[in-house]
Amino acid sequence: MFQQADLFAPYEAASTLGSLPDLIERISQVSKRPRYAFMVLNLIYKAVGQGDSVGPYVRYGGALLPVRDWLCEALIPLAQRDGRRRTLIEAVRADLVAKGQLPEDPAAAEILLAEEVKARILRSGRTSISRAASDLVRAGLLRRHYKGYRIDHANRGAQREAVYTITPEARRALGRVH
Protein backbone atom coordinates (compact mmCIF):
# COMPACT_ATOMS: atom_id res chain seq x y z
CA MET A 1 0.00 0.00 0.00
CA PHE A 2 1.30 3.43 -0.93
CA GLN A 3 0.95 6.00 1.84
CA GLN A 4 0.75 9.63 0.83
CA ALA A 5 1.19 12.30 3.44
CA ASP A 6 -1.85 14.50 3.53
CA LEU A 7 -1.16 17.92 2.09
CA PHE A 8 -3.66 19.65 4.33
CA ALA A 9 -3.04 21.00 7.79
CA PRO A 10 -5.22 19.10 10.27
CA TYR A 11 -7.94 20.97 12.09
CA GLU A 12 -6.98 21.82 15.65
CA ALA A 13 -10.14 21.05 17.59
CA ALA A 14 -10.69 23.06 20.73
CA SER A 15 -13.03 20.38 22.04
CA THR A 16 -14.25 16.94 21.20
CA LEU A 17 -17.48 16.33 19.35
CA GLY A 18 -20.36 15.81 21.71
CA SER A 19 -23.28 15.97 19.31
CA LEU A 20 -24.36 16.34 15.71
CA PRO A 21 -24.42 20.17 15.93
CA ASP A 22 -20.77 20.06 17.08
CA LEU A 23 -19.92 17.90 14.08
CA ILE A 24 -21.71 20.22 11.67
CA GLU A 25 -20.03 23.27 13.21
CA ARG A 26 -16.61 21.71 12.76
CA ILE A 27 -17.30 20.86 9.13
CA SER A 28 -18.59 24.38 8.47
CA GLN A 29 -15.35 25.84 9.82
CA VAL A 30 -13.22 24.09 7.19
CA SER A 31 -15.53 23.58 4.21
CA LYS A 32 -17.01 25.92 1.64
CA ARG A 33 -19.70 23.28 1.03
CA PRO A 34 -20.48 21.94 4.52
CA ARG A 35 -23.79 20.27 3.60
CA TYR A 36 -22.19 18.35 0.77
CA ALA A 37 -19.22 17.37 2.97
CA PHE A 38 -21.64 16.19 5.68
CA MET A 39 -23.54 14.05 3.15
CA VAL A 40 -20.27 12.49 1.99
CA LEU A 41 -19.26 11.77 5.60
CA ASN A 42 -22.66 10.27 6.36
CA LEU A 43 -22.52 7.99 3.29
CA ILE A 44 -19.03 6.85 4.28
CA TYR A 45 -20.24 6.22 7.85
CA LYS A 46 -23.10 4.06 6.58
CA ALA A 47 -20.82 2.20 4.15
CA VAL A 48 -18.19 1.26 6.74
CA GLY A 49 -20.78 -0.56 8.87
CA GLN A 50 -19.02 -2.28 11.76
CA GLY A 51 -15.54 -1.50 10.39
CA ASP A 52 -13.83 1.82 10.17
CA SER A 53 -12.89 2.18 6.49
CA VAL A 54 -14.36 1.83 3.03
CA GLY A 55 -12.58 1.37 -0.27
CA PRO A 56 -10.85 1.15 -2.56
CA TYR A 57 -13.88 -0.61 -4.08
CA VAL A 58 -17.53 -0.89 -3.10
CA ARG A 59 -20.00 -3.44 -4.44
CA TYR A 60 -22.83 -1.58 -6.13
CA GLY A 61 -25.39 -2.93 -8.57
CA GLY A 62 -23.54 -6.22 -8.98
CA ALA A 63 -20.22 -4.56 -9.84
CA LEU A 64 -17.22 -3.28 -7.95
CA LEU A 65 -16.90 0.49 -8.20
CA PRO A 66 -14.12 2.71 -6.90
CA VAL A 67 -15.34 4.32 -3.68
CA ARG A 68 -15.36 7.82 -5.20
CA ASP A 69 -17.48 6.60 -8.13
CA TRP A 70 -19.85 4.91 -5.68
CA LEU A 71 -20.19 8.16 -3.72
CA CYS A 72 -20.83 10.04 -6.98
CA GLU A 73 -23.54 7.53 -7.96
CA ALA A 74 -25.17 7.97 -4.56
CA LEU A 75 -25.18 11.76 -4.93
CA ILE A 76 -26.36 11.95 -8.57
CA PRO A 77 -29.95 12.74 -7.49
CA LEU A 78 -28.62 16.09 -6.22
CA ALA A 79 -27.35 16.92 -9.70
CA GLN A 80 -30.72 16.10 -11.25
CA ARG A 81 -32.46 18.87 -9.32
CA ASP A 82 -29.89 21.50 -10.11
CA GLY A 83 -30.80 24.14 -12.68
CA ARG A 84 -27.33 23.75 -14.14
CA ARG A 85 -28.31 20.26 -15.29
CA ARG A 86 -30.50 21.71 -18.05
CA THR A 87 -27.58 23.84 -19.16
CA LEU A 88 -25.32 20.78 -19.13
CA ILE A 89 -27.80 18.78 -21.22
CA GLU A 90 -27.94 21.54 -23.82
CA ALA A 91 -24.12 21.85 -23.86
CA VAL A 92 -23.75 18.08 -24.37
CA ARG A 93 -26.38 18.13 -27.11
CA ALA A 94 -24.55 21.00 -28.85
CA ASP A 95 -21.20 19.14 -28.56
CA LEU A 96 -22.67 15.96 -30.02
CA VAL A 97 -24.31 17.88 -32.88
CA ALA A 98 -21.07 19.78 -33.60
CA LYS A 99 -19.13 16.51 -33.75
CA GLY A 100 -21.82 14.86 -35.87
CA GLN A 101 -22.31 12.14 -33.26
CA LEU A 102 -25.97 12.69 -32.40
CA PRO A 103 -28.08 9.90 -33.99
CA GLU A 104 -31.06 10.77 -36.18
CA ASP A 105 -33.29 8.41 -34.20
CA PRO A 106 -34.76 10.44 -31.30
CA ALA A 107 -34.78 7.46 -28.89
CA ALA A 108 -31.12 6.62 -29.65
CA ALA A 109 -30.22 10.31 -29.37
CA GLU A 110 -31.81 10.53 -25.91
CA ILE A 111 -29.97 7.41 -24.73
CA LEU A 112 -26.61 8.72 -25.98
CA LEU A 113 -27.34 12.14 -24.48
CA ALA A 114 -28.24 10.63 -21.09
CA GLU A 115 -25.07 8.48 -21.09
CA GLU A 116 -22.82 11.45 -21.90
CA VAL A 117 -24.50 13.69 -19.31
CA LYS A 118 -24.06 11.00 -16.66
CA ALA A 119 -20.39 10.53 -17.64
CA ARG A 120 -19.76 14.26 -17.26
CA ILE A 121 -21.57 14.41 -13.92
CA LEU A 122 -19.49 11.49 -12.63
CA ARG A 123 -16.26 13.10 -13.88
CA SER A 124 -16.97 16.36 -12.08
CA GLY A 125 -18.45 14.48 -9.12
CA ARG A 126 -15.16 12.68 -8.46
CA THR A 127 -13.53 16.08 -8.07
CA SER A 128 -16.28 17.23 -5.70
CA ILE A 129 -15.92 14.06 -3.63
CA SER A 130 -12.16 14.59 -3.41
CA ARG A 131 -12.65 18.18 -2.25
CA ALA A 132 -15.21 17.14 0.35
CA ALA A 133 -12.88 14.37 1.57
CA SER A 134 -10.04 16.88 1.85
CA ASP A 135 -12.28 19.13 3.94
CA LEU A 136 -13.21 16.19 6.17
CA VAL A 137 -9.53 15.24 6.56
CA ARG A 138 -8.77 18.84 7.50
CA ALA A 139 -11.62 18.72 10.04
CA GLY A 140 -10.10 15.62 11.62
CA LEU A 141 -13.16 13.50 10.79
CA LEU A 142 -11.70 11.32 8.07
CA ARG A 143 -8.36 9.82 7.12
CA ARG A 144 -7.48 8.98 3.55
CA HIS A 145 -4.91 6.76 1.95
CA TYR A 146 -4.57 5.11 -1.42
CA LYS A 147 -4.29 1.53 -2.59
CA GLY A 148 -3.20 0.31 -5.96
CA TYR A 149 -0.24 0.31 -8.25
CA ARG A 150 1.85 3.43 -8.70
CA ILE A 151 3.48 4.11 -12.05
CA ASP A 152 5.17 7.20 -13.44
CA HIS A 153 3.82 9.50 -10.79
CA ALA A 154 5.11 10.12 -7.31
CA ASN A 155 2.02 11.54 -5.64
CA ARG A 156 -1.30 11.19 -7.40
CA GLY A 157 -3.26 9.17 -9.90
CA ALA A 158 -1.50 6.21 -11.47
CA GLN A 159 -4.02 3.43 -10.94
CA ARG A 160 -4.58 4.13 -7.25
CA GLU A 161 -7.92 4.43 -5.56
CA ALA A 162 -8.87 6.15 -2.32
CA VAL A 163 -9.64 4.41 0.93
CA TYR A 164 -11.51 6.47 3.53
CA THR A 165 -11.27 5.77 7.25
CA ILE A 166 -13.71 7.48 9.56
CA THR A 167 -12.19 8.69 12.83
CA PRO A 168 -13.50 7.35 16.16
CA GLU A 169 -14.61 10.86 17.10
CA ALA A 170 -16.73 11.24 13.95
CA ARG A 171 -18.09 7.71 14.38
CA ARG A 172 -19.26 8.54 17.93
CA ALA A 173 -20.92 11.79 16.84
CA LEU A 174 -22.69 10.15 13.90
CA GLY A 175 -23.59 7.10 15.99
CA ARG A 176 -25.64 9.30 18.28
CA VAL A 177 -27.81 10.26 15.35
CA HIS A 178 -28.46 6.82 13.81
PDB file of C-alpha atoms in Angstrom:
ATOM      1  CA  MET A   1       0.000   0.000   0.000  1.00  0.00           C
ATOM      2  CA  PHE A   2       1.297   3.432  -0.928  1.00  0.00           C
ATOM      3  CA  GLN A   3       0.954   6.000   1.842  1.00  0.00           C
ATOM      4  CA  GLN A   4       0.753   9.633   0.832  1.00  0.00           C
ATOM      5  CA  ALA A   5       1.195  12.300   3.436  1.00  0.00           C
ATOM      6  CA  ASP A   6      -1.851  14.501   3.526  1.00  0.00           C
ATOM      7  CA  LEU A   7      -1.156  17.918   2.088  1.00  0.00           C
ATOM      8  CA  PHE A   8      -3.657  19.648   4.331  1.00  0.00           C
ATOM      9  CA  ALA A   9      -3.041  20.997   7.787  1.00  0.00           C
ATOM     10  CA  PRO A  10      -5.220  19.102  10.274  1.00  0.00           C
ATOM     11  CA  TYR A  11      -7.940  20.966  12.092  1.00  0.00           C
ATOM     12  CA  GLU A  12      -6.982  21.822  15.650  1.00  0.00           C
ATOM     13  CA  ALA A  13     -10.135  21.053  17.587  1.00  0.00           C
ATOM     14  CA  ALA A  14     -10.692  23.059  20.729  1.00  0.00           C
ATOM     15  CA  SER A  15     -13.028  20.381  22.039  1.00  0.00           C
ATOM     16  CA  THR A  16     -14.253  16.941  21.195  1.00  0.00           C
ATOM     17  CA  LEU A  17     -17.477  16.327  19.351  1.00  0.00           C
ATOM     18  CA  GLY A  18     -20.365  15.812  21.708  1.00  0.00           C
ATOM     19  CA  SER A  19     -23.277  15.969  19.307  1.00  0.00           C
ATOM     20  CA  LEU A  20     -24.360  16.345  15.709  1.00  0.00           C
ATOM     21  CA  PRO A  21     -24.423  20.173  15.927  1.00  0.00           C
ATOM     22  CA  ASP A  22     -20.766  20.062  17.077  1.00  0.00           C
ATOM     23  CA  LEU A  23     -19.922  17.902  14.080  1.00  0.00           C
ATOM     24  CA  ILE A  24     -21.711  20.223  11.674  1.00  0.00           C
ATOM     25  CA  GLU A  25     -20.034  23.270  13.213  1.00  0.00           C
ATOM     26  CA  ARG A  26     -16.606  21.712  12.760  1.00  0.00           C
ATOM     27  CA  ILE A  27     -17.302  20.855   9.135  1.00  0.00           C
ATOM     28  CA  SER A  28     -18.594  24.380   8.467  1.00  0.00           C
ATOM     29  CA  GLN A  29     -15.355  25.845   9.817  1.00  0.00           C
ATOM     30  CA  VAL A  30     -13.221  24.085   7.192  1.00  0.00           C
ATOM     31  CA  SER A  31     -15.526  23.576   4.206  1.00  0.00           C
ATOM     32  CA  LYS A  32     -17.011  25.919   1.637  1.00  0.00           C
ATOM     33  CA  ARG A  33     -19.699  23.278   1.027  1.00  0.00           C
ATOM     34  CA  PRO A  34     -20.481  21.940   4.521  1.00  0.00           C
ATOM     35  CA  ARG A  35     -23.793  20.269   3.604  1.00  0.00           C
ATOM     36  CA  TYR A  36     -22.191  18.352   0.769  1.00  0.00           C
ATOM     37  CA  ALA A  37     -19.224  17.367   2.973  1.00  0.00           C
ATOM     38  CA  PHE A  38     -21.641  16.186   5.681  1.00  0.00           C
ATOM     39  CA  MET A  39     -23.542  14.055   3.154  1.00  0.00           C
ATOM     40  CA  VAL A  40     -20.271  12.487   1.994  1.00  0.00           C
ATOM     41  CA  LEU A  41     -19.259  11.774   5.604  1.00  0.00           C
ATOM     42  CA  ASN A  42     -22.661  10.270   6.362  1.00  0.00           C
ATOM     43  CA  LEU A  43     -22.518   7.994   3.292  1.00  0.00           C
ATOM     44  CA  ILE A  44     -19.028   6.845   4.280  1.00  0.00           C
ATOM     45  CA  TYR A  45     -20.237   6.221   7.846  1.00  0.00           C
ATOM     46  CA  LYS A  46     -23.097   4.059   6.584  1.00  0.00           C
ATOM     47  CA  ALA A  47     -20.824   2.202   4.151  1.00  0.00           C
ATOM     48  CA  VAL A  48     -18.195   1.255   6.744  1.00  0.00           C
ATOM     49  CA  GLY A  49     -20.778  -0.556   8.866  1.00  0.00           C
ATOM     50  CA  GLN A  50     -19.015  -2.277  11.760  1.00  0.00           C
ATOM     51  CA  GLY A  51     -15.542  -1.505  10.386  1.00  0.00           C
ATOM     52  CA  ASP A  52     -13.832   1.822  10.166  1.00  0.00           C
ATOM     53  CA  SER A  53     -12.886   2.185   6.490  1.00  0.00           C
ATOM     54  CA  VAL A  54     -14.363   1.833   3.028  1.00  0.00           C
ATOM     55  CA  GLY A  55     -12.583   1.373  -0.269  1.00  0.00           C
ATOM     56  CA  PRO A  56     -10.852   1.150  -2.558  1.00  0.00           C
ATOM     57  CA  TYR A  57     -13.875  -0.607  -4.081  1.00  0.00           C
ATOM     58  CA  VAL A  58     -17.534  -0.895  -3.097  1.00  0.00           C
ATOM     59  CA  ARG A  59     -20.004  -3.443  -4.442  1.00  0.00           C
ATOM     60  CA  TYR A  60     -22.835  -1.577  -6.128  1.00  0.00           C
ATOM     61  CA  GLY A  61     -25.392  -2.930  -8.568  1.00  0.00           C
ATOM     62  CA  GLY A  62     -23.541  -6.220  -8.976  1.00  0.00           C
ATOM     63  CA  ALA A  63     -20.216  -4.560  -9.838  1.00  0.00           C
ATOM     64  CA  LEU A  64     -17.216  -3.276  -7.947  1.00  0.00           C
ATOM     65  CA  LEU A  65     -16.901   0.494  -8.205  1.00  0.00           C
ATOM     66  CA  PRO A  66     -14.116   2.706  -6.897  1.00  0.00           C
ATOM     67  CA  VAL A  67     -15.342   4.316  -3.681  1.00  0.00           C
ATOM     68  CA  ARG A  68     -15.359   7.822  -5.196  1.00  0.00           C
ATOM     69  CA  ASP A  69     -17.480   6.604  -8.125  1.00  0.00           C
ATOM     70  CA  TRP A  70     -19.853   4.911  -5.683  1.00  0.00           C
ATOM     71  CA  LEU A  71     -20.190   8.158  -3.720  1.00  0.00           C
ATOM     72  CA  CYS A  72     -20.829  10.044  -6.980  1.00  0.00           C
ATOM     73  CA  GLU A  73     -23.535   7.534  -7.963  1.00  0.00           C
ATOM     74  CA  ALA A  74     -25.165   7.967  -4.556  1.00  0.00           C
ATOM     75  CA  LEU A  75     -25.177  11.762  -4.929  1.00  0.00           C
ATOM     76  CA  ILE A  76     -26.360  11.952  -8.566  1.00  0.00           C
ATOM     77  CA  PRO A  77     -29.949  12.740  -7.485  1.00  0.00           C
ATOM     78  CA  LEU A  78     -28.624  16.085  -6.221  1.00  0.00           C
ATOM     79  CA  ALA A  79     -27.348  16.921  -9.696  1.00  0.00           C
ATOM     80  CA  GLN A  80     -30.724  16.101 -11.250  1.00  0.00           C
ATOM     81  CA  ARG A  81     -32.456  18.872  -9.321  1.00  0.00           C
ATOM     82  CA  ASP A  82     -29.886  21.501 -10.107  1.00  0.00           C
ATOM     83  CA  GLY A  83     -30.805  24.143 -12.683  1.00  0.00           C
ATOM     84  CA  ARG A  84     -27.332  23.750 -14.142  1.00  0.00           C
ATOM     85  CA  ARG A  85     -28.309  20.263 -15.295  1.00  0.00           C
ATOM     86  CA  ARG A  86     -30.500  21.708 -18.054  1.00  0.00           C
ATOM     87  CA  THR A  87     -27.576  23.839 -19.158  1.00  0.00           C
ATOM     88  CA  LEU A  88     -25.315  20.777 -19.128  1.00  0.00           C
ATOM     89  CA  ILE A  89     -27.798  18.781 -21.220  1.00  0.00           C
ATOM     90  CA  GLU A  90     -27.940  21.540 -23.822  1.00  0.00           C
ATOM     91  CA  ALA A  91     -24.125  21.847 -23.863  1.00  0.00           C
ATOM     92  CA  VAL A  92     -23.752  18.083 -24.372  1.00  0.00           C
ATOM     93  CA  ARG A  93     -26.380  18.131 -27.114  1.00  0.00           C
ATOM     94  CA  ALA A  94     -24.549  20.998 -28.851  1.00  0.00           C
ATOM     95  CA  ASP A  95     -21.201  19.141 -28.556  1.00  0.00           C
ATOM     96  CA  LEU A  96     -22.667  15.960 -30.024  1.00  0.00           C
ATOM     97  CA  VAL A  97     -24.306  17.877 -32.882  1.00  0.00           C
ATOM     98  CA  ALA A  98     -21.071  19.778 -33.602  1.00  0.00           C
ATOM     99  CA  LYS A  99     -19.127  16.505 -33.749  1.00  0.00           C
ATOM    100  CA  GLY A 100     -21.822  14.862 -35.874  1.00  0.00           C
ATOM    101  CA  GLN A 101     -22.311  12.140 -33.262  1.00  0.00           C
ATOM    102  CA  LEU A 102     -25.975  12.695 -32.397  1.00  0.00           C
ATOM    103  CA  PRO A 103     -28.080   9.903 -33.987  1.00  0.00           C
ATOM    104  CA  GLU A 104     -31.063  10.771 -36.182  1.00  0.00           C
ATOM    105  CA  ASP A 105     -33.293   8.410 -34.202  1.00  0.00           C
ATOM    106  CA  PRO A 106     -34.765  10.442 -31.302  1.00  0.00           C
ATOM    107  CA  ALA A 107     -34.778   7.460 -28.887  1.00  0.00           C
ATOM    108  CA  ALA A 108     -31.125   6.618 -29.650  1.00  0.00           C
ATOM    109  CA  ALA A 109     -30.221  10.307 -29.368  1.00  0.00           C
ATOM    110  CA  GLU A 110     -31.808  10.534 -25.910  1.00  0.00           C
ATOM    111  CA  ILE A 111     -29.973   7.410 -24.734  1.00  0.00           C
ATOM    112  CA  LEU A 112     -26.613   8.725 -25.983  1.00  0.00           C
ATOM    113  CA  LEU A 113     -27.345  12.145 -24.476  1.00  0.00           C
ATOM    114  CA  ALA A 114     -28.242  10.627 -21.088  1.00  0.00           C
ATOM    115  CA  GLU A 115     -25.073   8.484 -21.087  1.00  0.00           C
ATOM    116  CA  GLU A 116     -22.820  11.446 -21.901  1.00  0.00           C
ATOM    117  CA  VAL A 117     -24.498  13.694 -19.312  1.00  0.00           C
ATOM    118  CA  LYS A 118     -24.060  11.000 -16.656  1.00  0.00           C
ATOM    119  CA  ALA A 119     -20.388  10.534 -17.640  1.00  0.00           C
ATOM    120  CA  ARG A 120     -19.758  14.264 -17.261  1.00  0.00           C
ATOM    121  CA  ILE A 121     -21.573  14.409 -13.923  1.00  0.00           C
ATOM    122  CA  LEU A 122     -19.486  11.490 -12.634  1.00  0.00           C
ATOM    123  CA  ARG A 123     -16.264  13.099 -13.880  1.00  0.00           C
ATOM    124  CA  SER A 124     -16.973  16.362 -12.083  1.00  0.00           C
ATOM    125  CA  GLY A 125     -18.450  14.482  -9.120  1.00  0.00           C
ATOM    126  CA  ARG A 126     -15.155  12.677  -8.464  1.00  0.00           C
ATOM    127  CA  THR A 127     -13.533  16.084  -8.065  1.00  0.00           C
ATOM    128  CA  SER A 128     -16.277  17.234  -5.700  1.00  0.00           C
ATOM    129  CA  ILE A 129     -15.919  14.061  -3.630  1.00  0.00           C
ATOM    130  CA  SER A 130     -12.157  14.590  -3.407  1.00  0.00           C
ATOM    131  CA  ARG A 131     -12.650  18.180  -2.251  1.00  0.00           C
ATOM    132  CA  ALA A 132     -15.208  17.137   0.352  1.00  0.00           C
ATOM    133  CA  ALA A 133     -12.881  14.366   1.566  1.00  0.00           C
ATOM    134  CA  SER A 134     -10.039  16.878   1.848  1.00  0.00           C
ATOM    135  CA  ASP A 135     -12.284  19.131   3.939  1.00  0.00           C
ATOM    136  CA  LEU A 136     -13.214  16.190   6.168  1.00  0.00           C
ATOM    137  CA  VAL A 137      -9.533  15.238   6.562  1.00  0.00           C
ATOM    138  CA  ARG A 138      -8.765  18.839   7.496  1.00  0.00           C
ATOM    139  CA  ALA A 139     -11.616  18.719  10.038  1.00  0.00           C
ATOM    140  CA  GLY A 140     -10.101  15.615  11.623  1.00  0.00           C
ATOM    141  CA  LEU A 141     -13.162  13.496  10.795  1.00  0.00           C
ATOM    142  CA  LEU A 142     -11.703  11.317   8.073  1.00  0.00           C
ATOM    143  CA  ARG A 143      -8.357   9.816   7.121  1.00  0.00           C
ATOM    144  CA  ARG A 144      -7.479   8.984   3.547  1.00  0.00           C
ATOM    145  CA  HIS A 145      -4.907   6.765   1.949  1.00  0.00           C
ATOM    146  CA  TYR A 146      -4.571   5.113  -1.420  1.00  0.00           C
ATOM    147  CA  LYS A 147      -4.291   1.528  -2.588  1.00  0.00           C
ATOM    148  CA  GLY A 148      -3.197   0.311  -5.955  1.00  0.00           C
ATOM    149  CA  TYR A 149      -0.241   0.307  -8.245  1.00  0.00           C
ATOM    150  CA  ARG A 150       1.853   3.427  -8.696  1.00  0.00           C
ATOM    151  CA  ILE A 151       3.475   4.112 -12.051  1.00  0.00           C
ATOM    152  CA  ASP A 152       5.169   7.198 -13.442  1.00  0.00           C
ATOM    153  CA  HIS A 153       3.822   9.497 -10.794  1.00  0.00           C
ATOM    154  CA  ALA A 154       5.113  10.123  -7.306  1.00  0.00           C
ATOM    155  CA  ASN A 155       2.020  11.541  -5.643  1.00  0.00           C
ATOM    156  CA  ARG A 156      -1.304  11.189  -7.400  1.00  0.00           C
ATOM    157  CA  GLY A 157      -3.258   9.169  -9.901  1.00  0.00           C
ATOM    158  CA  ALA A 158      -1.495   6.215 -11.470  1.00  0.00           C
ATOM    159  CA  GLN A 159      -4.018   3.430 -10.942  1.00  0.00           C
ATOM    160  CA  ARG A 160      -4.584   4.129  -7.253  1.00  0.00           C
ATOM    161  CA  GLU A 161      -7.921   4.430  -5.559  1.00  0.00           C
ATOM    162  CA  ALA A 162      -8.866   6.154  -2.321  1.00  0.00           C
ATOM    163  CA  VAL A 163      -9.644   4.409   0.931  1.00  0.00           C
ATOM    164  CA  TYR A 164     -11.513   6.471   3.527  1.00  0.00           C
ATOM    165  CA  THR A 165     -11.266   5.769   7.250  1.00  0.00           C
ATOM    166  CA  ILE A 166     -13.709   7.479   9.561  1.00  0.00           C
ATOM    167  CA  THR A 167     -12.187   8.689  12.829  1.00  0.00           C
ATOM    168  CA  PRO A 168     -13.503   7.349  16.155  1.00  0.00           C
ATOM    169  CA  GLU A 169     -14.611  10.861  17.102  1.00  0.00           C
ATOM    170  CA  ALA A 170     -16.725  11.238  13.950  1.00  0.00           C
ATOM    171  CA  ARG A 171     -18.095   7.710  14.382  1.00  0.00           C
ATOM    172  CA  ARG A 172     -19.257   8.536  17.929  1.00  0.00           C
ATOM    173  CA  ALA A 173     -20.921  11.794  16.845  1.00  0.00           C
ATOM    174  CA  LEU A 174     -22.695  10.149  13.902  1.00  0.00           C
ATOM    175  CA  GLY A 175     -23.595   7.097  15.988  1.00  0.00           C
ATOM    176  CA  ARG A 176     -25.637   9.297  18.280  1.00  0.00           C
ATOM    177  CA  VAL A 177     -27.812  10.262  15.345  1.00  0.00           C
ATOM    178  CA  HIS A 178     -28.458   6.819  13.809  1.00  0.00           C
TER     179      HIS A 178
END
